[in-house]
mmCIF file of C-alpha atoms in Angstrom:
data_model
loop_
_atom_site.group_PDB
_atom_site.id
_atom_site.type_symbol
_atom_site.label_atom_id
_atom_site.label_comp_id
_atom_site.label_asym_id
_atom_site.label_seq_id
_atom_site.Cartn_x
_atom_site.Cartn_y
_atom_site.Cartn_z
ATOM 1 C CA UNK A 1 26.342 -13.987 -25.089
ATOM 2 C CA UNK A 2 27.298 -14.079 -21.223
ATOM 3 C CA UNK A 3 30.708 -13.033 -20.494
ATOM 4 C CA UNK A 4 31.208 -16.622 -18.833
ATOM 5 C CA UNK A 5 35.058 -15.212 -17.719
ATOM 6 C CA UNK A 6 33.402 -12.322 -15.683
ATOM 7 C CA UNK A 7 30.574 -14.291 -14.238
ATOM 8 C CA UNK A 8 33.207 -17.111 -13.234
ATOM 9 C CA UNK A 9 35.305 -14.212 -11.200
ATOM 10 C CA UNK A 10 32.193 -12.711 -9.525
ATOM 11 C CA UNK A 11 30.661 -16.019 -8.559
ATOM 12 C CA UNK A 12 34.229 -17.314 -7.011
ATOM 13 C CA UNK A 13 34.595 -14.086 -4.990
ATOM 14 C CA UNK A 14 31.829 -13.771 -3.812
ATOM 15 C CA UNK A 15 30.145 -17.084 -3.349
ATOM 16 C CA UNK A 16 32.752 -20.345 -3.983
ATOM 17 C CA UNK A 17 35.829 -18.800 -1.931
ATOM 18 C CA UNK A 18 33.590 -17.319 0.933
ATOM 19 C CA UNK A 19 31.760 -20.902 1.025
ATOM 20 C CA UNK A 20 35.255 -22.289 2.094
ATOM 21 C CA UNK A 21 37.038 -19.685 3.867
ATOM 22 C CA UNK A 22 34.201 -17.820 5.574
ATOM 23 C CA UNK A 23 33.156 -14.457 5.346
ATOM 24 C CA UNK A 24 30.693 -12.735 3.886
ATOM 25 C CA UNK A 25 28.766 -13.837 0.637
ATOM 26 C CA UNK A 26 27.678 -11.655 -1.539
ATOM 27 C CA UNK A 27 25.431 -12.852 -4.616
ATOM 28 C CA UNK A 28 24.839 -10.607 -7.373
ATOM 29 C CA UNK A 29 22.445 -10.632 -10.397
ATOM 30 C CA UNK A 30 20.895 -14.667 -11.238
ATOM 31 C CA UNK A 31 23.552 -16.781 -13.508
ATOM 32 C CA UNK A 32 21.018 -18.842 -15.157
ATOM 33 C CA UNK A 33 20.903 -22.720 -15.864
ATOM 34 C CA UNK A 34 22.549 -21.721 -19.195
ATOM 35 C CA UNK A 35 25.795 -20.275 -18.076
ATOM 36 C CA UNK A 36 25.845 -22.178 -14.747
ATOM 37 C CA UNK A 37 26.142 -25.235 -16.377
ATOM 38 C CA UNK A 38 28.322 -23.906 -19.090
ATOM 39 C CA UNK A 39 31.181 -22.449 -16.248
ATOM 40 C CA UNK A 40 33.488 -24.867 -15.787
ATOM 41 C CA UNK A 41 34.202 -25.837 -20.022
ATOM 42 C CA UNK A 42 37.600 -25.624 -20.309
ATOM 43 C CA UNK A 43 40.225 -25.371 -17.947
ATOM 44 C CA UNK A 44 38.418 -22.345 -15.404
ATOM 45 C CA UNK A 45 40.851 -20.386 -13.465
ATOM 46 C CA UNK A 46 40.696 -17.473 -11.545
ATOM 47 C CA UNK A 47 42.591 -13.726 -11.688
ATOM 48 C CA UNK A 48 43.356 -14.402 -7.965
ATOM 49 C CA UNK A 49 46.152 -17.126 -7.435
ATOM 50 C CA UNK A 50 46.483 -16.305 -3.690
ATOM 51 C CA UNK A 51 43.120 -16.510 -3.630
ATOM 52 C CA UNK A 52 42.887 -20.005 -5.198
ATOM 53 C CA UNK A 53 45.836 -21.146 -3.442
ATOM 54 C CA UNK A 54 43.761 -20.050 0.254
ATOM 55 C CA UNK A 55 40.821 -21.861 -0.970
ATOM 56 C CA UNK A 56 42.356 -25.123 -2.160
ATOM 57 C CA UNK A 57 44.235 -25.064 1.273
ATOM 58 C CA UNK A 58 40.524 -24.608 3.009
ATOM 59 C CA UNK A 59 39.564 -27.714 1.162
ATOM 60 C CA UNK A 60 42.412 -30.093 2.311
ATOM 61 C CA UNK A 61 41.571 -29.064 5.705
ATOM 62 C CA UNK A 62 38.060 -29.670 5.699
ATOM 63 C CA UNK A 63 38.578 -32.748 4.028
ATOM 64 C CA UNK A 64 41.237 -34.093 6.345
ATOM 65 C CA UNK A 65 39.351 -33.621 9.321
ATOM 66 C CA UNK A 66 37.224 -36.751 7.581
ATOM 67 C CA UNK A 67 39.741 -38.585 5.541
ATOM 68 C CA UNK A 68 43.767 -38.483 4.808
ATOM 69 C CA UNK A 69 43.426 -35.968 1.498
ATOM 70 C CA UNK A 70 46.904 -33.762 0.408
ATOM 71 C CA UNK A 71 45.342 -32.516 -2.623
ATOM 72 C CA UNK A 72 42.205 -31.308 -4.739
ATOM 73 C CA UNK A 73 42.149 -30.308 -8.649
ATOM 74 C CA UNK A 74 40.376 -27.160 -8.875
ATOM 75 C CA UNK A 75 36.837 -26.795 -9.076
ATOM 76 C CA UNK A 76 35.179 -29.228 -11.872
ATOM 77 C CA UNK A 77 32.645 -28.769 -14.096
ATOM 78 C CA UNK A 78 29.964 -29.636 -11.617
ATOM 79 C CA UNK A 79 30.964 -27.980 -8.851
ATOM 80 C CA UNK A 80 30.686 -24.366 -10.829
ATOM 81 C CA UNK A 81 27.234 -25.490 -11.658
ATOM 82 C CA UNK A 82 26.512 -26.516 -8.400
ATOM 83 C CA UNK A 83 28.316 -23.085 -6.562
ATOM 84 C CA UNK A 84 26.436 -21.209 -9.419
ATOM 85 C CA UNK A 85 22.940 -22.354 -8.695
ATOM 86 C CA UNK A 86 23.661 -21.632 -4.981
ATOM 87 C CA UNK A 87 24.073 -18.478 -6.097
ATOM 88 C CA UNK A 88 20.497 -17.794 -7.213
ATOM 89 C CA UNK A 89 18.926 -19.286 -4.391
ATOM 90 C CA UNK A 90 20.600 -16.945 -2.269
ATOM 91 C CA UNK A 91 19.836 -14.238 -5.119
ATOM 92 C CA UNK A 92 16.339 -15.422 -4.762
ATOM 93 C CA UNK A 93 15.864 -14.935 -1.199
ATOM 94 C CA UNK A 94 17.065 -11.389 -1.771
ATOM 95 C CA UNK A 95 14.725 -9.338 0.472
ATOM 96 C CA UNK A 96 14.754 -6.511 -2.575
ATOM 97 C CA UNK A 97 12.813 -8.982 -4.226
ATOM 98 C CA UNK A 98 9.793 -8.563 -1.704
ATOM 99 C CA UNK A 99 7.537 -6.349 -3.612
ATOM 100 C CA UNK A 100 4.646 -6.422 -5.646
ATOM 101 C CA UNK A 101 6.478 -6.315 -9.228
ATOM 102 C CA UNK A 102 9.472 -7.991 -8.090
ATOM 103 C CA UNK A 103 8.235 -11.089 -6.592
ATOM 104 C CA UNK A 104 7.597 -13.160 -10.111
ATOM 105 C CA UNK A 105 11.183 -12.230 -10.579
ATOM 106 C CA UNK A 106 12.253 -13.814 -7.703
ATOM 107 C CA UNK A 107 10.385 -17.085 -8.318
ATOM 108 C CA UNK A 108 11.654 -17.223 -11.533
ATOM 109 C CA UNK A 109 15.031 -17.101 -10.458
ATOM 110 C CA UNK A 110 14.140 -20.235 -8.171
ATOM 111 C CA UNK A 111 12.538 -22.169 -10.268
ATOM 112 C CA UNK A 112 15.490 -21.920 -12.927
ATOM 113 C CA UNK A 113 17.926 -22.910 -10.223
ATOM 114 C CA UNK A 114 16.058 -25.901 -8.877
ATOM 115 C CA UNK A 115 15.362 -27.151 -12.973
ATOM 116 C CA UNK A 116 19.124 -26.742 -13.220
ATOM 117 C CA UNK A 117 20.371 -29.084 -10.103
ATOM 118 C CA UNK A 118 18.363 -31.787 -12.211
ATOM 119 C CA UNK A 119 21.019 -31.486 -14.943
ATOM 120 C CA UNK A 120 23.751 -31.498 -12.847
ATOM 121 C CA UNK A 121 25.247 -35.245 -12.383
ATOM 122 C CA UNK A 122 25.217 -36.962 -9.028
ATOM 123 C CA UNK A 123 28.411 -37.655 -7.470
ATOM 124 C CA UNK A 124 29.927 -40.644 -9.192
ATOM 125 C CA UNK A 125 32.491 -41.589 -6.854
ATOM 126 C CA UNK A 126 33.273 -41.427 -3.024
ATOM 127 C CA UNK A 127 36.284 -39.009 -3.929
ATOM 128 C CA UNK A 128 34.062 -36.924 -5.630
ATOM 129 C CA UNK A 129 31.374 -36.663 -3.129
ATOM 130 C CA UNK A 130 34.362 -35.891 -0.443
ATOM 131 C CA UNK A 131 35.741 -33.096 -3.283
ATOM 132 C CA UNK A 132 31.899 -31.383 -3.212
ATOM 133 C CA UNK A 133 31.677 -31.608 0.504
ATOM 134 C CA UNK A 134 34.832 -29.352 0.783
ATOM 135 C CA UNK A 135 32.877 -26.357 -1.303
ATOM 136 C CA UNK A 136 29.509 -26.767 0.292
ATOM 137 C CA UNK A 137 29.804 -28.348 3.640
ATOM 138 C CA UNK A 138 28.997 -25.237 5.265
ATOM 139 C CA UNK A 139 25.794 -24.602 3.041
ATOM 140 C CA UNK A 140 23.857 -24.343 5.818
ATOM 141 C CA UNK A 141 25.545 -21.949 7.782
ATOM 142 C CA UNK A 142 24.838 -19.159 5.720
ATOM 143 C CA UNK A 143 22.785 -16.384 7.182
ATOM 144 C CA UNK A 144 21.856 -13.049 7.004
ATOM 145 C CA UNK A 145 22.665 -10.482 9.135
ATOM 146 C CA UNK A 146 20.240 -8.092 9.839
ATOM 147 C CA UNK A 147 20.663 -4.511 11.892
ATOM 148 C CA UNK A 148 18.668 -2.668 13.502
ATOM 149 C CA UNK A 149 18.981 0.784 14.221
ATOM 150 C CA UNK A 150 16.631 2.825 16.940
ATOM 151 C CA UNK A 151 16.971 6.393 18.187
ATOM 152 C CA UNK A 152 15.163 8.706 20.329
ATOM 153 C CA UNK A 153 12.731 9.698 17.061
ATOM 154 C CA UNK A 154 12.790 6.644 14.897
ATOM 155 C CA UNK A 155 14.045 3.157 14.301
ATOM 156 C CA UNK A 156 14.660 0.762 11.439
ATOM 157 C CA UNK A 157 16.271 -1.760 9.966
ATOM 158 C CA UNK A 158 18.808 -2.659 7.641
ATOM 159 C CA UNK A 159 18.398 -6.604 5.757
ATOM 160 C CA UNK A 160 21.698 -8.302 5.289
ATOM 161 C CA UNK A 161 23.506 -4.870 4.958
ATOM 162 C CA UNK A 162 25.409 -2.050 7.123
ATOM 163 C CA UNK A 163 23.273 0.748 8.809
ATOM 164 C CA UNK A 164 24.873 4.070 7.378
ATOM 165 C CA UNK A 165 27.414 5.203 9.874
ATOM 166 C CA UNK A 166 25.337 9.117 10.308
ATOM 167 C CA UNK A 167 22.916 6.650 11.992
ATOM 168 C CA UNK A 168 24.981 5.437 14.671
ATOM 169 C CA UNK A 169 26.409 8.558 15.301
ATOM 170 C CA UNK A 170 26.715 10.640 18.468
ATOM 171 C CA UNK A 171 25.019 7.427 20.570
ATOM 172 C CA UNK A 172 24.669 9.065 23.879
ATOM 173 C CA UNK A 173 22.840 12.099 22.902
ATOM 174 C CA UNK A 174 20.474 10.778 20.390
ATOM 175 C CA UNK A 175 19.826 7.656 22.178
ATOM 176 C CA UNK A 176 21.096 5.154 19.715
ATOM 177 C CA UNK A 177 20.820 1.177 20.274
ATOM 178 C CA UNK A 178 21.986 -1.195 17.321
ATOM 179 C CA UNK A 179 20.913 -4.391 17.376
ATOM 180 C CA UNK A 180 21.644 -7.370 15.327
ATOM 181 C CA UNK A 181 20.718 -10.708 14.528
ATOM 182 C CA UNK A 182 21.259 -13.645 12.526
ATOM 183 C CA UNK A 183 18.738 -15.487 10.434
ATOM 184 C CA UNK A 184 19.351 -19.006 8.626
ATOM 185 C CA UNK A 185 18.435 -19.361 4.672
ATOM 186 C CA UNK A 186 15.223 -20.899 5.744
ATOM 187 C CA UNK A 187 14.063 -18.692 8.829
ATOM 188 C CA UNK A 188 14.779 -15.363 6.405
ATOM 189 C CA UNK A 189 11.563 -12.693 6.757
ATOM 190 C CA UNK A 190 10.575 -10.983 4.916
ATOM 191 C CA UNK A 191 10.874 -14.271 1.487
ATOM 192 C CA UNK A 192 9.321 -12.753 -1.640
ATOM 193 C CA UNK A 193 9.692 -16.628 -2.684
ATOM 194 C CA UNK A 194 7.557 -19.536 -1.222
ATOM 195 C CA UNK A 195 9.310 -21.184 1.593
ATOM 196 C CA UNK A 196 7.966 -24.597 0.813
ATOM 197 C CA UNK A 197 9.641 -23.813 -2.689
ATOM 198 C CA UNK A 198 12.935 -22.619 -1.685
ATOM 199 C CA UNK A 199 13.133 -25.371 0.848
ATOM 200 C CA UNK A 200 12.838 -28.119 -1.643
ATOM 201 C CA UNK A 201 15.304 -26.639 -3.764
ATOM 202 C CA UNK A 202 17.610 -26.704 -1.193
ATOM 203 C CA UNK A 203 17.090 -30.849 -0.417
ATOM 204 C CA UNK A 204 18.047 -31.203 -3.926
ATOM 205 C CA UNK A 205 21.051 -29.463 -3.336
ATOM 206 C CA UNK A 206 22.076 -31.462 -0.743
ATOM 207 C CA UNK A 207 21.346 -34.403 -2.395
ATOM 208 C CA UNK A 208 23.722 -33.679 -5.091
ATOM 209 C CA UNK A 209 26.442 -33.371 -2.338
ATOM 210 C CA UNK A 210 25.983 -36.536 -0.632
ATOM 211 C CA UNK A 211 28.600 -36.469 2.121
ATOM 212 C CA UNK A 212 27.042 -32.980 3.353
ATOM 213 C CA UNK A 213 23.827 -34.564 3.235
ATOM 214 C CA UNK A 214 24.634 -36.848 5.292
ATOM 215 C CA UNK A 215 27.098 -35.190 7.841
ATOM 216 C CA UNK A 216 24.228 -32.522 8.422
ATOM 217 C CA UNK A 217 22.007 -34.876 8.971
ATOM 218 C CA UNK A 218 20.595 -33.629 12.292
ATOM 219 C CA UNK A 219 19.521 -30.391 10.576
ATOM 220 C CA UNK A 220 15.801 -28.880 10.942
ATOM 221 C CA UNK A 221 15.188 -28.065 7.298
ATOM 222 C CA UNK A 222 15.182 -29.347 5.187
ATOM 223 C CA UNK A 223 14.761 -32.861 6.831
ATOM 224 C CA UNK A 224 17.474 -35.539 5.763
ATOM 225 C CA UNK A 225 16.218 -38.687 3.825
ATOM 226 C CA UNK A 226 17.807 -41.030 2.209
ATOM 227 C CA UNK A 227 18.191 -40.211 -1.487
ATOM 228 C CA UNK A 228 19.660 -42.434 -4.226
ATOM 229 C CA UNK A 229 23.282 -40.169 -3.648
ATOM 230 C CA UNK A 230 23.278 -40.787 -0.082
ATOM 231 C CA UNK A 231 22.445 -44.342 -0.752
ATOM 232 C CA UNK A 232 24.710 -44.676 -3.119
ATOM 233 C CA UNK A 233 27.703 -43.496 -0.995
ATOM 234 C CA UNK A 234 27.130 -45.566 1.982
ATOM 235 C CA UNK A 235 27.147 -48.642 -0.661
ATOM 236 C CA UNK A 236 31.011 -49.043 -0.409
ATOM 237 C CA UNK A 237 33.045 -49.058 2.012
ATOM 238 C CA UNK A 238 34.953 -46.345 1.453
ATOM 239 C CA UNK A 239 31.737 -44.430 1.511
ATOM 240 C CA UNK A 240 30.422 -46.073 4.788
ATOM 241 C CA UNK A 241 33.876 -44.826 6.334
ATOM 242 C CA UNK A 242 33.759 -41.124 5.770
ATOM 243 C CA UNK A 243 29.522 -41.034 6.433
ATOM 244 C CA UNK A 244 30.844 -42.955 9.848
ATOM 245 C CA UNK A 245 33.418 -40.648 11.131
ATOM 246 C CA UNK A 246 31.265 -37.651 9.694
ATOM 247 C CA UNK A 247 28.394 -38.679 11.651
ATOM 248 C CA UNK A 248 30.523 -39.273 15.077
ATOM 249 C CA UNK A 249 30.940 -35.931 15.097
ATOM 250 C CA UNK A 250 27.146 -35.217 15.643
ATOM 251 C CA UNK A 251 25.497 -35.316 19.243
ATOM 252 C CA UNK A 252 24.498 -39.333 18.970
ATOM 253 C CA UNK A 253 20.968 -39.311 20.115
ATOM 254 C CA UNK A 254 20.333 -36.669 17.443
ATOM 255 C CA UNK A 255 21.941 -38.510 14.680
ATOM 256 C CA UNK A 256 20.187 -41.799 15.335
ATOM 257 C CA UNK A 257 16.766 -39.714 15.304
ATOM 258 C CA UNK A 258 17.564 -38.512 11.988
ATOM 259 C CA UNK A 259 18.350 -41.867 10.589
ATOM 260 C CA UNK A 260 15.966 -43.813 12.649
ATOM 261 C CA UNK A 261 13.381 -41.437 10.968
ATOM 262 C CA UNK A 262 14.702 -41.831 7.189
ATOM 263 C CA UNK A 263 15.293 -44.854 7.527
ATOM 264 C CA UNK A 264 11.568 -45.646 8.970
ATOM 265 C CA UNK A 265 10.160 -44.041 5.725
ATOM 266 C CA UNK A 266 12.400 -45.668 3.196
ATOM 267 C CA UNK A 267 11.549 -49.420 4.576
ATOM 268 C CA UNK A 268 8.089 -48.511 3.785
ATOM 269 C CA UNK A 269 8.579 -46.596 0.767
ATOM 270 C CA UNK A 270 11.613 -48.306 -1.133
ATOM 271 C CA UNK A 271 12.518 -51.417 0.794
ATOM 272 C CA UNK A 272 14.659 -52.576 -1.854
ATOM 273 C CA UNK A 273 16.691 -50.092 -1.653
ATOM 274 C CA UNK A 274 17.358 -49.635 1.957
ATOM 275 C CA UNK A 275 20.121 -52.387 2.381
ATOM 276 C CA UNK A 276 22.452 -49.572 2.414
ATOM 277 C CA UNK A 277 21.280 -47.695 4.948
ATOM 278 C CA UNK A 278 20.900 -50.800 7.043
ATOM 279 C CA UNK A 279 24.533 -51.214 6.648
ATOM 280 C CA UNK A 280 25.476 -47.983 7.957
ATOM 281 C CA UNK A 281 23.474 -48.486 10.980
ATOM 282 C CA UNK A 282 24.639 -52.197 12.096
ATOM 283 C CA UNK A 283 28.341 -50.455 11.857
ATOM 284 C CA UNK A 284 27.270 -47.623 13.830
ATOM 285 C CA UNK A 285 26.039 -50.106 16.414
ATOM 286 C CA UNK A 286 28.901 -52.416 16.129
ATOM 287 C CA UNK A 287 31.068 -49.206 16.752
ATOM 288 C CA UNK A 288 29.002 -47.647 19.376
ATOM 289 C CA UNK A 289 28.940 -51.471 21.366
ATOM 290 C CA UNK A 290 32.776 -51.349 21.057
ATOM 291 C CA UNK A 291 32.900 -47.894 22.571
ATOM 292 C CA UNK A 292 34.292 -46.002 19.715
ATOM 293 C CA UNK A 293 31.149 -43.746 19.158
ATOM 294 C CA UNK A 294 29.285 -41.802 21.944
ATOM 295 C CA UNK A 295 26.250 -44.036 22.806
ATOM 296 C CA UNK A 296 24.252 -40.612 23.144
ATOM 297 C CA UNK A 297 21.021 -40.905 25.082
ATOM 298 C CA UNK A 298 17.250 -41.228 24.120
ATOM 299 C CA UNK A 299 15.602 -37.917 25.888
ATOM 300 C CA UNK A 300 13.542 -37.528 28.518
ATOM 301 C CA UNK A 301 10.642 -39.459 28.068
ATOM 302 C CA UNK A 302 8.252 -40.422 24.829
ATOM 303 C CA UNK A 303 8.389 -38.097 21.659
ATOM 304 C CA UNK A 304 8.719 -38.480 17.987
ATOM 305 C CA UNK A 305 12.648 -37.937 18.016
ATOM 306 C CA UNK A 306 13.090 -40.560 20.827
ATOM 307 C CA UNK A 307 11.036 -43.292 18.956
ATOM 308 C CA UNK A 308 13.089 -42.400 15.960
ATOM 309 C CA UNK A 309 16.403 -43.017 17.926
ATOM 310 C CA UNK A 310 15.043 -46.035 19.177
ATOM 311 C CA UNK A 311 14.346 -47.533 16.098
ATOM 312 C CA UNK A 312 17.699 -46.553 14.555
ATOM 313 C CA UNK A 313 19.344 -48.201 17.385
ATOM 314 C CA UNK A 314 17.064 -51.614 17.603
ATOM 315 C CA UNK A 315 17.663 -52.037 13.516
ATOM 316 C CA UNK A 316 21.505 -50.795 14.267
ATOM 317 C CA UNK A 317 21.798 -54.137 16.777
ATOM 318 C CA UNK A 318 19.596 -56.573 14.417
ATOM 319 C CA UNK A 319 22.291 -55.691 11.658
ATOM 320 C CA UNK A 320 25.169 -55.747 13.866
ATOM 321 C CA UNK A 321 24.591 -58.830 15.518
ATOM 322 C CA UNK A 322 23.226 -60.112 12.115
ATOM 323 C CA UNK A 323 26.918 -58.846 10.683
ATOM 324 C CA UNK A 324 29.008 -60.326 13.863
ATOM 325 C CA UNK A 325 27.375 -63.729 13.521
ATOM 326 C CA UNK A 326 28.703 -64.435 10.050
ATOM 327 C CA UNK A 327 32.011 -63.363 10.648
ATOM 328 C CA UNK A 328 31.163 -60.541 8.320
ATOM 329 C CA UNK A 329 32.699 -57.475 10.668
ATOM 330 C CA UNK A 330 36.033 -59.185 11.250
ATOM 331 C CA UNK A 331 36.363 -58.986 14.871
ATOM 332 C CA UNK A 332 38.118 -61.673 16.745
ATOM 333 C CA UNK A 333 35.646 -64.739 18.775
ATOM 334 C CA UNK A 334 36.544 -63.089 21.848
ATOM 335 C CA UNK A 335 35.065 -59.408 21.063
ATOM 336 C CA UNK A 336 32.774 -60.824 18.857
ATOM 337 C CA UNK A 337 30.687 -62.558 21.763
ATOM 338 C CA UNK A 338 31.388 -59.367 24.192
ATOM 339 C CA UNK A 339 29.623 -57.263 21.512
ATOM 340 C CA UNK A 340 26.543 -59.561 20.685
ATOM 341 C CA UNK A 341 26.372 -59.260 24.674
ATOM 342 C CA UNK A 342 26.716 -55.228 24.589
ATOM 343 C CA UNK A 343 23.797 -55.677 21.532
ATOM 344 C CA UNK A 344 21.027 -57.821 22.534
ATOM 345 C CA UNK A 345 18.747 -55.823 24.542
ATOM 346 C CA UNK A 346 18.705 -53.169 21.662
ATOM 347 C CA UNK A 347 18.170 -56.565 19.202
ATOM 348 C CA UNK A 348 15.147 -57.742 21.229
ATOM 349 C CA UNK A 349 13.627 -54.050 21.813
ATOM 350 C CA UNK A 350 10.095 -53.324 20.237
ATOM 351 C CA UNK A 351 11.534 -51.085 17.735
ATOM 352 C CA UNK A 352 14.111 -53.665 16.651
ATOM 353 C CA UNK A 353 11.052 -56.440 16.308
ATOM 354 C CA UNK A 354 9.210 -53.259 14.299
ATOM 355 C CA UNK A 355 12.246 -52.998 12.016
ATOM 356 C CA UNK A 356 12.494 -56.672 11.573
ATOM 357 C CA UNK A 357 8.985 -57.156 10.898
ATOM 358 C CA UNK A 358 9.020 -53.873 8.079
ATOM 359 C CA UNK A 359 12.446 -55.940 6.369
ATOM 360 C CA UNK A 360 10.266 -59.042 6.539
ATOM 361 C CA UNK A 361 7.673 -57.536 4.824
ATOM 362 C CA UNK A 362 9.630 -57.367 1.706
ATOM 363 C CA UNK A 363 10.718 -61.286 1.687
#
């Protein structure tokens, strides 16, 4: 049987702690769906209690920059599974993996870890998406650091791990240049796993940490969509709240391409479900109209992202106004009328007549 104890201690040093407090990560050998969702029986705690007491303190901060937090319970049951299959995806985009007998190993590894996140429960309440968000928020940030090392007779280079000092020595005479470079998760070369693969595995990831989802939302890859957690935290108002100030921190015009875009493909996908999402986006209007959000800009001329943005912000003012004319948002006559001002052209645009018409649809 697993020595769950020693797995816990490896995983938190070198994974879970670095995820909060920066520095490097440094997977070891895959944890398994067994013991990853078996970590956190019990009452887990760690041989480090300076340790702990650094990360906890990472976590308040992270969360306060969103929402007034003094305190988190150490790490629940969930968020060991969910630190532990991070763990093998980065274990399976180990580039020691990338050979001909190793590879199946490597795919293995991933397809354990993206089986697991399906037995891992979605966040069941706002405090508990906000809790997961302060261990993973910086998921995507992690990258490798490769170096490379040339000389007057060779080169090479050295994936995610210091060149040997005897390399770098006597630079002058032997004509030594180090370079090195950063590579996301996703842009890693060379990936004994399929991309396509390890990129799916990480949208379920993020869709088990909804408020990360959300406040990364203007990622690359993978793409944000709306998922039943995302949806689900936007439905109450506490929710709505911490995806709103999350999101203002986000260049605007990005931000409304990403949800303009998601929010495109769930009206025509899972209309019934989208009432959420509409929400969020007649309260980013109302906010932007009242100046408390950057209005952002729409890019220099037609493209994909810029139609995207444009629909976000013609079904933001349709909900808005929608939301202002039933006395719904609360605001007084006065900045009530000001606003519906500040929101009709948006409300009349072709993409707002475009949303309308896909809402319609589903009457």
């Amino acid at each position: 049987m697993a020595d769950l104890g020693a797995i816990a201690e490896r995983l938190y040093a070198g994974v879970m702690a670095p995820m909060v407090l920066g520095g490097a990560i440094e997977p070891g050998h895959a944890i398994g769906a067994r013991a990853a969702l078996a970590l956190g029986e019990g009452d887990r705690t760690t041989t480090d209690p300076d340790r702990e007491f650094q990360v906890q303190l990472g976590r308040v901060r992270r969360a306060r920059r969103l929402a007034a937090v003094d305190r988190f319970p150490p790490a629940s049951r969930s968020e060991w599974a969910l630190g532990a299959i991070l763990h093998d995806l980065l274990q399976a985009a180990n580039p020691t993996f990338d050979t001909v007998l190793r590879r199946s190993a490597a795919e293995r590894i991933l397809l354990v870890a993206r089986d697991a996140l399906d037995r891992v429960p979605d966040a069941a309440t706002v405090r508990e998406a906000l809790s997961r968000h302060t261990w993973f928020g910086r998921v995507l940030d992690i990258a490798r650091t490769d170096t490379s090392v040339s000389w007057w007779v060779g080169s090479r280079t050295y994936l995610g791990v210091e060149a040997p000092h005897r390399l770098q020595a006597w630079p002058e005479l032997r004509r030594v240049s180090v370079v090195k470079a950063e590579h996301a998760l996703l842009e890693l070369e060379p990936l004994a796993v399929d991309r396509a693969g390890l990129t799916e595995a990480l949208a379920r990831f993020l869709a088990k940490t909804p408020l990360t989802a959300l406040a990364t939302c203007t990622r690359d890859a993978p793409p944000f969509v709306w998922s039943p957690a995302t949806l689900a935290l936007v439905a109450t108002r506490p929710g709505r709240t911490l995806a709103l100030r999350a999101l203002a921190k986000l260049p605007a015009a990005d931000v409304d391409a990403a949800l303009g875009r998601a929010t495109r493909d769930l009206l025509g996908a899972r209309r019934s479900m989208a009432a959420p999402a509409v929400t969020l986006l007649g309260e980013r209007a109302l906010a932007q109209a009242a100046g408390h959000v950057d209005r952002g800009h729409g890019g220099a001329g037609p493209s994909p992202a810029h139609a995207h943005a444009a629909f976000a912000r013609g079904l933001g003012a349709v909900a808005g106004m929608l939301m202002l004319e039933s006395g719904e948002a609360g605001w007084p006559h006065g900045e009530r009328a000001r606003l519906i001002a500040a929101l009709d052209v948006a409300a009349r645009s072709p993409p707002a007549r475009e949303a309308v018409a896909l809402l319609g649809e589903g009457s």
